[in-house]
CSV table of C-alpha atoms in Angstrom, one decimal:
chain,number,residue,atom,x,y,z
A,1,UNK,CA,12.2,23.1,-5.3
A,2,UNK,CA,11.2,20.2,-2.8
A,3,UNK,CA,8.7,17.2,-3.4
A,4,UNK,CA,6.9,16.3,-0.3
A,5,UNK,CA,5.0,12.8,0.2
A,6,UNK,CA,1.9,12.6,2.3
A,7,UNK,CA,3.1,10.0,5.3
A,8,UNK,CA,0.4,7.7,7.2
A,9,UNK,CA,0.7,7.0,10.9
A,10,UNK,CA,-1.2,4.3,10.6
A,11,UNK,CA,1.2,1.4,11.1
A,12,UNK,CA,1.1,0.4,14.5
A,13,UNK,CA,-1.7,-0.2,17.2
A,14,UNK,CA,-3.5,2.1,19.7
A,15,UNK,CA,-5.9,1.0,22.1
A,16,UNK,CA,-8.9,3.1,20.5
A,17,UNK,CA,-8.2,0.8,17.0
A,18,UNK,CA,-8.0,-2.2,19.4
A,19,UNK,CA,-11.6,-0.9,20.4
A,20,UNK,CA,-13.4,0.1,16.9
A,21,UNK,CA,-11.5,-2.2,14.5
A,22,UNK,CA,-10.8,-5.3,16.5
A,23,UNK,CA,-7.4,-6.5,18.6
A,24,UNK,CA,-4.3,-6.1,16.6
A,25,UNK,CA,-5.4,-3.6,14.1
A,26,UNK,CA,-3.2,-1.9,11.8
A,27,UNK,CA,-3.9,-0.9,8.3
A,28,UNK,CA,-2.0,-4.1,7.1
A,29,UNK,CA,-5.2,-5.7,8.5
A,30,UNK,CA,-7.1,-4.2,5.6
A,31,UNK,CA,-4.1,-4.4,2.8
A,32,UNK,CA,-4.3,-8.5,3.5
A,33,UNK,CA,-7.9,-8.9,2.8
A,34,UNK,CA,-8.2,-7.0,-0.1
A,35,UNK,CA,-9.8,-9.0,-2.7
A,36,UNK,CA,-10.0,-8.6,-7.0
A,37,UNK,CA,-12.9,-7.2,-8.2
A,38,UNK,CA,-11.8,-7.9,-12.0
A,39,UNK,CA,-9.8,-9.7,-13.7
A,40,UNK,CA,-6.0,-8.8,-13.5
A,41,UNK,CA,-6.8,-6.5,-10.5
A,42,UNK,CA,-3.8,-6.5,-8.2
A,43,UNK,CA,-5.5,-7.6,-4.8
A,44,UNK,CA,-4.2,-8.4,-2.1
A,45,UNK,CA,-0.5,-6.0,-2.2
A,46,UNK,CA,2.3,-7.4,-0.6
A,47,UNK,CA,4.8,-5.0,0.9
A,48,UNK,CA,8.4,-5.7,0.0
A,49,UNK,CA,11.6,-4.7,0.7
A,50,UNK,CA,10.1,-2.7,4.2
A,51,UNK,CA,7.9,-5.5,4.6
A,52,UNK,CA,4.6,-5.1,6.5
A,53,UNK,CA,6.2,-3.2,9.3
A,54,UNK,CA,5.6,-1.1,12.5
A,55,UNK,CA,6.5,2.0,12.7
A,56,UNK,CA,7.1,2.1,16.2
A,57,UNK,CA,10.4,0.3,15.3
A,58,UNK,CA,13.2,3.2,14.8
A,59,UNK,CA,14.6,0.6,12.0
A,60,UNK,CA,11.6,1.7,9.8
A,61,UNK,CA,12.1,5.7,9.9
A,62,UNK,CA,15.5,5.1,9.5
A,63,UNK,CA,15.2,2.8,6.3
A,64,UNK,CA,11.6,5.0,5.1
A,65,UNK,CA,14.2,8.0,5.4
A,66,UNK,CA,17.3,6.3,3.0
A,67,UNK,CA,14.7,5.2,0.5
A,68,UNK,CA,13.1,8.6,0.1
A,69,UNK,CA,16.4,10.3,0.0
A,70,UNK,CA,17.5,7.9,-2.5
A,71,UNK,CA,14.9,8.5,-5.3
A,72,UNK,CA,13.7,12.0,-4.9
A,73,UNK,CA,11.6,12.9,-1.8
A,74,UNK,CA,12.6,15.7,0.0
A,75,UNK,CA,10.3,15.8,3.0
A,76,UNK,CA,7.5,13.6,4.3
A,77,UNK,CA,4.3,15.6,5.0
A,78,UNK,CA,2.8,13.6,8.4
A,79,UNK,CA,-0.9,13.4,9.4
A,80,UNK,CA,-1.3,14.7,12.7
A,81,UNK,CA,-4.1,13.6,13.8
A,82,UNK,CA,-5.6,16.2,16.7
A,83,UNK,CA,-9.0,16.5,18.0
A,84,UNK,CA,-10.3,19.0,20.7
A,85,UNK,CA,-7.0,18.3,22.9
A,86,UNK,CA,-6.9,14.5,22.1
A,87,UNK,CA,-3.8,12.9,20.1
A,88,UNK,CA,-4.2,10.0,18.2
A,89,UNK,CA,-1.2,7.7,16.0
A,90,UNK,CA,1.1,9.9,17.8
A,91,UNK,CA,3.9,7.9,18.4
A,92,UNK,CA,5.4,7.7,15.1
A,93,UNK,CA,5.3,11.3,14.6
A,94,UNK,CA,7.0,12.4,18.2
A,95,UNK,CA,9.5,9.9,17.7
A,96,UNK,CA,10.7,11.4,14.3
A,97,UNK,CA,10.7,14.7,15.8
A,98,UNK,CA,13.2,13.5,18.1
A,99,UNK,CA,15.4,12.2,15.8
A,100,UNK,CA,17.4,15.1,13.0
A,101,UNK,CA,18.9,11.8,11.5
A,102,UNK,CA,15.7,11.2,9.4
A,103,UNK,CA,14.0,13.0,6.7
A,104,UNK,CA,12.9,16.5,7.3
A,105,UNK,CA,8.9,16.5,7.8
A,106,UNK,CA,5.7,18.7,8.2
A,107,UNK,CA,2.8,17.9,9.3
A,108,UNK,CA,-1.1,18.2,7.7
A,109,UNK,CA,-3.8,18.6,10.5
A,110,UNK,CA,-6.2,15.3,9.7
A,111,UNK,CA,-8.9,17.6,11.1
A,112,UNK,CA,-12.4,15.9,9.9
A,113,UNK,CA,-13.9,13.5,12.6
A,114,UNK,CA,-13.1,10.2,12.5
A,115,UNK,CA,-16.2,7.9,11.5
A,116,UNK,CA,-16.8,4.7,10.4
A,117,UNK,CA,-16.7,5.5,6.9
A,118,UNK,CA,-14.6,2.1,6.1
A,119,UNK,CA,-17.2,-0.3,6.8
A,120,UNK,CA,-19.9,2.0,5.3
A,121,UNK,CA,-21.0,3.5,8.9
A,122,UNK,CA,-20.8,6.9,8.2
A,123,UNK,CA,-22.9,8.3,11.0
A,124,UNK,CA,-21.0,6.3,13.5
A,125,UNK,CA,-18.6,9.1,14.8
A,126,UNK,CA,-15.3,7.6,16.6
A,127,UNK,CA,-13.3,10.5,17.2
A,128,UNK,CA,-15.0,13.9,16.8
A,129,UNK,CA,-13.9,17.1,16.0
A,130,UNK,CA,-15.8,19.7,17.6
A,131,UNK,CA,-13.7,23.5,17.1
A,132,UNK,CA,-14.5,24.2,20.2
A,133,UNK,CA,-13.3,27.7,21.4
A,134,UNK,CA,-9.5,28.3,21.6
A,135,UNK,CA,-9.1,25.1,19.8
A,136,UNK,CA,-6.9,26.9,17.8
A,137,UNK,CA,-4.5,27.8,20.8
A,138,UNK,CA,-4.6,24.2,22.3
A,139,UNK,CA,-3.7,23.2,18.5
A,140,UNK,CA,-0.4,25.3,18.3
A,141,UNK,CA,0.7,24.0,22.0
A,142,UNK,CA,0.8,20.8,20.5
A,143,UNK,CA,2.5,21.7,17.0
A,144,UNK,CA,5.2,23.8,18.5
A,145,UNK,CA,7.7,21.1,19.7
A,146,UNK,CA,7.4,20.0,15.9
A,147,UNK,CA,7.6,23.3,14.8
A,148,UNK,CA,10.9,24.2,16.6
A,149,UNK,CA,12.7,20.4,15.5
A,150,UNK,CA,15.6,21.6,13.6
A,151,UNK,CA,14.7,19.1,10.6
A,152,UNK,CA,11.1,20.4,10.2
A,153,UNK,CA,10.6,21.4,7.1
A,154,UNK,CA,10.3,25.4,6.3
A,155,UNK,CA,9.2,27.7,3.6
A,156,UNK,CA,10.8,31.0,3.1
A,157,UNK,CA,12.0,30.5,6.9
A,158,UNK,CA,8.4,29.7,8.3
A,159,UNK,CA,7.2,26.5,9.5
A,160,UNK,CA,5.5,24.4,6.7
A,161,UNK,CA,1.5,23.1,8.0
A,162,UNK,CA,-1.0,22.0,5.6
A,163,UNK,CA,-4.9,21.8,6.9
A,164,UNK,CA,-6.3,18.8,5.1
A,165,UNK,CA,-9.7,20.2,5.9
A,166,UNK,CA,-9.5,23.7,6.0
A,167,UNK,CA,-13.4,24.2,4.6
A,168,UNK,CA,-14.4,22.7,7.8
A,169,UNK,CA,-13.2,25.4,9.7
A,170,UNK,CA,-16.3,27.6,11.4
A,171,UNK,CA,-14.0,31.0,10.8
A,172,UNK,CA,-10.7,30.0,8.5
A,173,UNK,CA,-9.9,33.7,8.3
A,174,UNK,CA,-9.8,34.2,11.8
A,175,UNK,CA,-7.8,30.5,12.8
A,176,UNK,CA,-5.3,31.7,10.0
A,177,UNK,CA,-4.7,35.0,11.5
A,178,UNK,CA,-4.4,33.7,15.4
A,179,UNK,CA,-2.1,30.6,14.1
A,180,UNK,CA,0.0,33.6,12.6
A,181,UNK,CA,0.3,35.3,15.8
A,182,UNK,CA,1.1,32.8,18.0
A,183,UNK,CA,3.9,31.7,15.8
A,184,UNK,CA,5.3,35.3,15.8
A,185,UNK,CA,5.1,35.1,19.2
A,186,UNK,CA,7.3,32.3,20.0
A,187,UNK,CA,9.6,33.2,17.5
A,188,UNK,CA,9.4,30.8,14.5
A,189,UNK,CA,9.7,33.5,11.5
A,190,UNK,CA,5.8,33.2,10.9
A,191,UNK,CA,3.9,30.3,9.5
A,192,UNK,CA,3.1,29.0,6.0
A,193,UNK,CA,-0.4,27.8,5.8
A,194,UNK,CA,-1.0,25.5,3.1
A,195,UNK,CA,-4.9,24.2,2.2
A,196,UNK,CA,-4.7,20.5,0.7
A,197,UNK,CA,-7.3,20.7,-2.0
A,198,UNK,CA,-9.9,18.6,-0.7
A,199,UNK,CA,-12.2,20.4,-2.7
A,200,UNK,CA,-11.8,20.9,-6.3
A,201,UNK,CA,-11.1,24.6,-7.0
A,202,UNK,CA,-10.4,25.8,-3.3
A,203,UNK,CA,-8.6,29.2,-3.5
A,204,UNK,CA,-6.0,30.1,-0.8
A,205,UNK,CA,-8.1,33.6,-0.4
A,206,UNK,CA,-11.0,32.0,0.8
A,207,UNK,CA,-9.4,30.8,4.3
A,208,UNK,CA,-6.8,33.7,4.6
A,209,UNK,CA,-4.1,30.7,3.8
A,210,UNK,CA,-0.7,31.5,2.0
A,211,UNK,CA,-1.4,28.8,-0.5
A,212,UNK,CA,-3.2,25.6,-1.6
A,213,UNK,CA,-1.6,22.1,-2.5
A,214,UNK,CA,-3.3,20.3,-5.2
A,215,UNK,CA,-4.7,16.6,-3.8
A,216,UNK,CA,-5.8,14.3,-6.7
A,217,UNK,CA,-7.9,12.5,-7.2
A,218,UNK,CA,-10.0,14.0,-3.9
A,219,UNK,CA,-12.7,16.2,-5.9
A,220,UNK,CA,-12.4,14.9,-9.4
A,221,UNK,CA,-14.1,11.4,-9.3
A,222,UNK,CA,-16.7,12.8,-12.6
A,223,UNK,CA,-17.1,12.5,-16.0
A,224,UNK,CA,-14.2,13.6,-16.8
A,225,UNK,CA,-11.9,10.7,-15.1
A,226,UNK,CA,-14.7,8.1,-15.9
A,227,UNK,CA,-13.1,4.8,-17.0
A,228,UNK,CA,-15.7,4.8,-20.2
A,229,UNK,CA,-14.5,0.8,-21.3
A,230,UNK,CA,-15.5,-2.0,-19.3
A,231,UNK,CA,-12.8,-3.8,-17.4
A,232,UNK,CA,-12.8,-7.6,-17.9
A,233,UNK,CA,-14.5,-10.2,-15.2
A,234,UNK,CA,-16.0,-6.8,-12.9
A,235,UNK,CA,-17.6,-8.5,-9.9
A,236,UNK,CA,-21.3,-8.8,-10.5
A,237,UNK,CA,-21.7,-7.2,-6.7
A,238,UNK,CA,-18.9,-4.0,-7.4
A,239,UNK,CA,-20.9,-0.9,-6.6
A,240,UNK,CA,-18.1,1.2,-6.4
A,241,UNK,CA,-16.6,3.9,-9.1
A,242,UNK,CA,-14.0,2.7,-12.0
A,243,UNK,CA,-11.5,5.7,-13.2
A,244,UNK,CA,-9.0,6.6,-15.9
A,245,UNK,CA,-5.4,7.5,-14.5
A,246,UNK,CA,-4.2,8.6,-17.4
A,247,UNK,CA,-7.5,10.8,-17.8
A,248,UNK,CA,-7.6,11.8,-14.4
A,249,UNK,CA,-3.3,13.3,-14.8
A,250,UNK,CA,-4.4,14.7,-18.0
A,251,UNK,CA,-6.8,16.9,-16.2
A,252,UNK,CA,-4.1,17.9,-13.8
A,253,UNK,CA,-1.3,18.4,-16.0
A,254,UNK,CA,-4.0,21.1,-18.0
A,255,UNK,CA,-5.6,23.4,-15.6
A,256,UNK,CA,-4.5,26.5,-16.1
A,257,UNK,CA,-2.7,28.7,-13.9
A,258,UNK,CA,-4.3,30.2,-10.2
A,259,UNK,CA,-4.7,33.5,-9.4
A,260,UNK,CA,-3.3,32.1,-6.1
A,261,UNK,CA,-0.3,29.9,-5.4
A,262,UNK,CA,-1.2,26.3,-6.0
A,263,UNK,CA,1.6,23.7,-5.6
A,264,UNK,CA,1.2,20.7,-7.9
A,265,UNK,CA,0.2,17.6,-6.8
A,266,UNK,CA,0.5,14.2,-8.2
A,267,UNK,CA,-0.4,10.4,-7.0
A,268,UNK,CA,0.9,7.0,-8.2
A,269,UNK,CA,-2.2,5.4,-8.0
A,270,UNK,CA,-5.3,5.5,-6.0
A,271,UNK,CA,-7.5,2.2,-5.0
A,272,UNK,CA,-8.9,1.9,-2.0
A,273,UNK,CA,-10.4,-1.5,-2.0
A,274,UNK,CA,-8.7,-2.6,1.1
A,275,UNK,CA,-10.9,0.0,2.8
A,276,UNK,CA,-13.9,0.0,0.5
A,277,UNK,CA,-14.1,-3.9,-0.8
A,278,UNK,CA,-16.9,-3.6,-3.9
A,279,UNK,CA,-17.8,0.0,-3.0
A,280,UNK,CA,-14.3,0.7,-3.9
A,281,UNK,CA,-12.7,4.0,-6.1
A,282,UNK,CA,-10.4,2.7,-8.8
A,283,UNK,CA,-8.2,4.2,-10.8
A,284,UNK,CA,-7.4,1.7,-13.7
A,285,UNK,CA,-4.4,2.3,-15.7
A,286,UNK,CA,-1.7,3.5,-13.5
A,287,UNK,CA,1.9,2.8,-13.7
A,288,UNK,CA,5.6,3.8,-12.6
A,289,UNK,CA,5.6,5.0,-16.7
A,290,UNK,CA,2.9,7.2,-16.6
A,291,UNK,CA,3.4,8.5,-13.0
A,292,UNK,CA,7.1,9.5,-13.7
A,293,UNK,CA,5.5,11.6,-16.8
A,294,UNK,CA,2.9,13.4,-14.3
A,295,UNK,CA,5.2,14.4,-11.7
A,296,UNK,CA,7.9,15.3,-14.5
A,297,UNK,CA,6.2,17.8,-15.9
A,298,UNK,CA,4.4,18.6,-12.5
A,299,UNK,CA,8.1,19.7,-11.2
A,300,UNK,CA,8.4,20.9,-14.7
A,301,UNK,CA,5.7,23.5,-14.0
A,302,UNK,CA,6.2,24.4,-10.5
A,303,UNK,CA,9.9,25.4,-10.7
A,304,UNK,CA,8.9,27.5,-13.8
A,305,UNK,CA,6.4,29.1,-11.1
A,306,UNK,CA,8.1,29.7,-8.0
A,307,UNK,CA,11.7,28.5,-8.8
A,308,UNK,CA,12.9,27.2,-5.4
A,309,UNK,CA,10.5,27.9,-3.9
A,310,UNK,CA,7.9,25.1,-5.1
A,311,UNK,CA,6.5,22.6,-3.7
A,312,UNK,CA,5.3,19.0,-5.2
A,313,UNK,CA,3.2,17.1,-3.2
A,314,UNK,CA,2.9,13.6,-3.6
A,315,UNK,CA,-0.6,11.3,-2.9
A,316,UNK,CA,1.5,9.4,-0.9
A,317,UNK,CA,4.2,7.8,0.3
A,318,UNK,CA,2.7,4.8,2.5
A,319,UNK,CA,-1.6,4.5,1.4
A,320,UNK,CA,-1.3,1.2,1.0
A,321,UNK,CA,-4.7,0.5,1.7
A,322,UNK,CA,-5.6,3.2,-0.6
A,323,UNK,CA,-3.4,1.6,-3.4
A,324,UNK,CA,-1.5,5.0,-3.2
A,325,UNK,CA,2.2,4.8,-1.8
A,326,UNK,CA,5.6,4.7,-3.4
A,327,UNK,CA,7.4,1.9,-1.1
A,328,UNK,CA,8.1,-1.2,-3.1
A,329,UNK,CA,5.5,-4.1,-3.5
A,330,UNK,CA,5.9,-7.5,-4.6
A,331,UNK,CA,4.2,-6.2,-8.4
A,332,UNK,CA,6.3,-3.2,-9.0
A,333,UNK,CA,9.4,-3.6,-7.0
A,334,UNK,CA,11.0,-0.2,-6.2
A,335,UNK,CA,9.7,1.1,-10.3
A,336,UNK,CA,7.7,3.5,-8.3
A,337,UNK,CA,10.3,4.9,-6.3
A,338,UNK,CA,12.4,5.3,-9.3
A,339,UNK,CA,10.2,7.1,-11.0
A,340,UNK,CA,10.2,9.5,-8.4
A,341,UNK,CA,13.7,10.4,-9.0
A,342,UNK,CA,14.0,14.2,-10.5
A,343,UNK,CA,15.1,13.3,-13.9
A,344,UNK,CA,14.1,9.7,-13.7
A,345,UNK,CA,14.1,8.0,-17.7
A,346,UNK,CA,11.0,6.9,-18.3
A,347,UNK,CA,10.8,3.2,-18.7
A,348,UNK,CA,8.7,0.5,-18.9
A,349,UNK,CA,5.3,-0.3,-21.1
A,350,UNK,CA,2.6,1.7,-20.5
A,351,UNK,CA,-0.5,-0.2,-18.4
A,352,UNK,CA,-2.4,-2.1,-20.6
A,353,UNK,CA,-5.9,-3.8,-19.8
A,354,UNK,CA,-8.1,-5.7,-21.8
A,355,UNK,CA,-11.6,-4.6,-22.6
A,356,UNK,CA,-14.5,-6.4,-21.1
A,357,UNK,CA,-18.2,-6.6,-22.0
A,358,UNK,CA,-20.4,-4.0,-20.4
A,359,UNK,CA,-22.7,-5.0,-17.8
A,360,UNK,CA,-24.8,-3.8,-14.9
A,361,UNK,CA,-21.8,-3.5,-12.6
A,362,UNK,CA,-19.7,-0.7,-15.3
A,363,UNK,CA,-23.2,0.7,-15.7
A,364,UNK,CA,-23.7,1.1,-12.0
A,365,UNK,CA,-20.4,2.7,-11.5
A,366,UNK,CA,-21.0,5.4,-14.5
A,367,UNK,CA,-24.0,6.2,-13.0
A,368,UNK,CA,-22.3,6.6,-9.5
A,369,UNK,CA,-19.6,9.1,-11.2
A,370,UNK,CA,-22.5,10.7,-13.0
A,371,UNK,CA,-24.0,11.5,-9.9
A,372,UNK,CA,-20.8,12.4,-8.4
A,373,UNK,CA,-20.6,14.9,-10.9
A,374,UNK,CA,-23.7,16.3,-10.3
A,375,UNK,CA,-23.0,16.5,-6.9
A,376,UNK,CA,-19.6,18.6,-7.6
A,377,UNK,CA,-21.7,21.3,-9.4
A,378,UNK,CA,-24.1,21.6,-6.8
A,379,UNK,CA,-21.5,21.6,-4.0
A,380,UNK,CA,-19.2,24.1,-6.1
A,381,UNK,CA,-22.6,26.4,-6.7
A,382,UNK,CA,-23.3,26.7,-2.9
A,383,UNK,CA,-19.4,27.2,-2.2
A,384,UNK,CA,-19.1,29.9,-4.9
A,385,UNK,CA,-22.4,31.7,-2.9
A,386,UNK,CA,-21.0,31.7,0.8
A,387,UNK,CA,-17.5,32.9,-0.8
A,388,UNK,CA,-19.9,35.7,-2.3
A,389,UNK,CA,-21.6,36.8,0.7
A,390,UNK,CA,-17.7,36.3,2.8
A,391,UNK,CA,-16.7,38.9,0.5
A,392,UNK,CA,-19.9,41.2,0.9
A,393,UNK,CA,-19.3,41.4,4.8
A,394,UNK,CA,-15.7,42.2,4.2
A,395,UNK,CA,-14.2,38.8,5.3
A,396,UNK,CA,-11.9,36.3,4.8
């Protein structure tokens, strides 16, 4: 069995960030202004160990590579981010695939268009993806030279690639069955097409994929997670959502068993206020003590499933803006990382955070995930109807 972290190519500039997001821009620009929005909320994170580095700088793959070998991760699952023909935050990526000294890798096909969605611009489109036809051809050329790199990850002898969007597709079925080909075709043993559940409840069926990877907390930001106590000091001008970890890997660690394969997924955190400021997603409650016990008994459950074969993915390796990544900060040291490690003990006191007094801002975010909720029954209602008329017309 293998765990795989979820690897951002984020760390270095490119001319079209220069552009949209200002000279200089990395996502370290977002991690330093990150401010609290309650009391005892870790704002801004401060990298250590790596330090805030670039990953154009072999140094960094080479130490990212030790550490994850060290405590656990097997493979590093890369964004690749591809649209109509154009590459972006490519660099890091090529220059791993040129060197079988680092960790073995895959890649997941970033394939929504890029808005901007961090500054609350949503209809501002800065990189589109458009599926125009024999996108899917112009894709594989450019996965191929990663596919044939000797320390690219496989399953069962095929090439490992997740699509972290694959309900975006016009005709899954159809991409699924011509990626297939052309990987027959130049000889790589086949292809094993994982969906990343960006959708609560995808099934690998739906898209002709050979199986889905679970991706929390994407699609379960309801009821269920809701962070029901008020957090002390919350901002009077937070309008964002405030979460339960331990609810939210509660949730996980009971669903019962797919139909379908469905690799476990697990995150150490999630907290995007570097990207979100008061219109942030937090999950309150998370640490190295509690995330060790999810992706325990996450391994626990895939190896019982699929033996060698499983797969544990991890919500990530290096979000930092996202307040999701195992490298070691100046709060938690490497605690993270050695939790990671298969048969890690489980130390350390559980999170603990005082109650506040409710108010209009923990009323505002109930409401939000109220309404979130909603929003997941309605979607999962109109999904459930286009699967239903797929399967009258005898399709994928």
């Amino acid at each position: 069995m293998k765990t795989l972290a979820f690897y951002l190519p984020q760390f270095h500039t490119i001319p079209e960030n220069d552009e949209w997001w200002g000279a200089g821009f990395t996502e370290w620009v977002n991690v330093r202004r990150a401010t609290p929005q309650f009391d005892g909320h870790d704002h801004p994170r401060v990298a250590q160990a790596l330090g805030e580095y670039d990953l154009t700088d072999p140094s960094v793959g080479t130490r990212q590579s030790e550490l994850a070998r060290a405590n656990g991760v097997n493979a590093f699952c890369m964004y690749f981010y591809w649209f109509d023909g154009q590459r972006l935050l490519e660099k890091p990526i090529d220059s791993w695939r040129e060197r079988t000294d680092l960790l073995p890798y895959c890649l997941s096909w970033a394939n929504e268009s890029w808005t901007r969605r961090w500054d609350g611009k949503d209809s501002e489109v800065l990189a589109p993806q458009n599926y125009r036809p024999g996108f899917a051809r112009g894709l594989f050329t450019d996965l191929l030279p990663h596919f044939q790199a000797p320390h690219y990850l496989r399953h069962q002898g095929a090439p490992v690639l997740v699509i972290h969007r694959s309900d975006l597709i016009p005709d899954p079925g159809s991409f699924a069955k011509e990626m297939r080909a052309m990987a027959s075709e130049a000889g790589l043993g086949g292809l094993y097409l994982v969906a990343s559940e960006t959708k609560h409840g995808l099934s690998s069926e739906d898209f002709g994929f050979d199986a889905v990877a679970e991706f929390p907390p994407v699609g379960s930001n309801t009821l269920g997670s809701a962070q029901l106590a008020p957090v002390p000091g919350l901002a009077k001008d937070f309008r964002g959502r405030l979460l339960s970890y331990d609810k939210l890997a509660k949730v996980y660690e009971n669903r019962k068993p797919a139909a379908f394969v469905r690799h476990r997924g697990v995150m150490p955190g999630w907290d995007n206020t570097a990207r979100r400021g008061p219109k942030a997603t937090i999950y309150v409650g998370s640490s190295p003590r509690r995330y060790a016990e999810w992706l325990q008994r996450a391994r626990q459950a895939e190896e019982r499933d699929r033996g060698a074969d499983g797969l544990v993915f991890i919500n990530a390796w290096n979000e930092w803006a996202e307040g999701a990544y195992l490298e070691p900060d100046s709060t938690h040291g490497n605690a993270y990382l050695t939790a990671t490690r298969p048969g890690a003990e489980v130390t350390g006191a559980p999170a603990t955070l005082r109650r506040g007094r409710p108010g209009l801002p923990h009323a505002r975010s109930l409401v939000l995930v109220g309404a979130t909720t909603v929003l997941k029954y309605v979607r999962g209602v109109a999904f459930a109807l286009r699967r239903a008329r797929r399967t009258r017309r005898g399709t994928v």
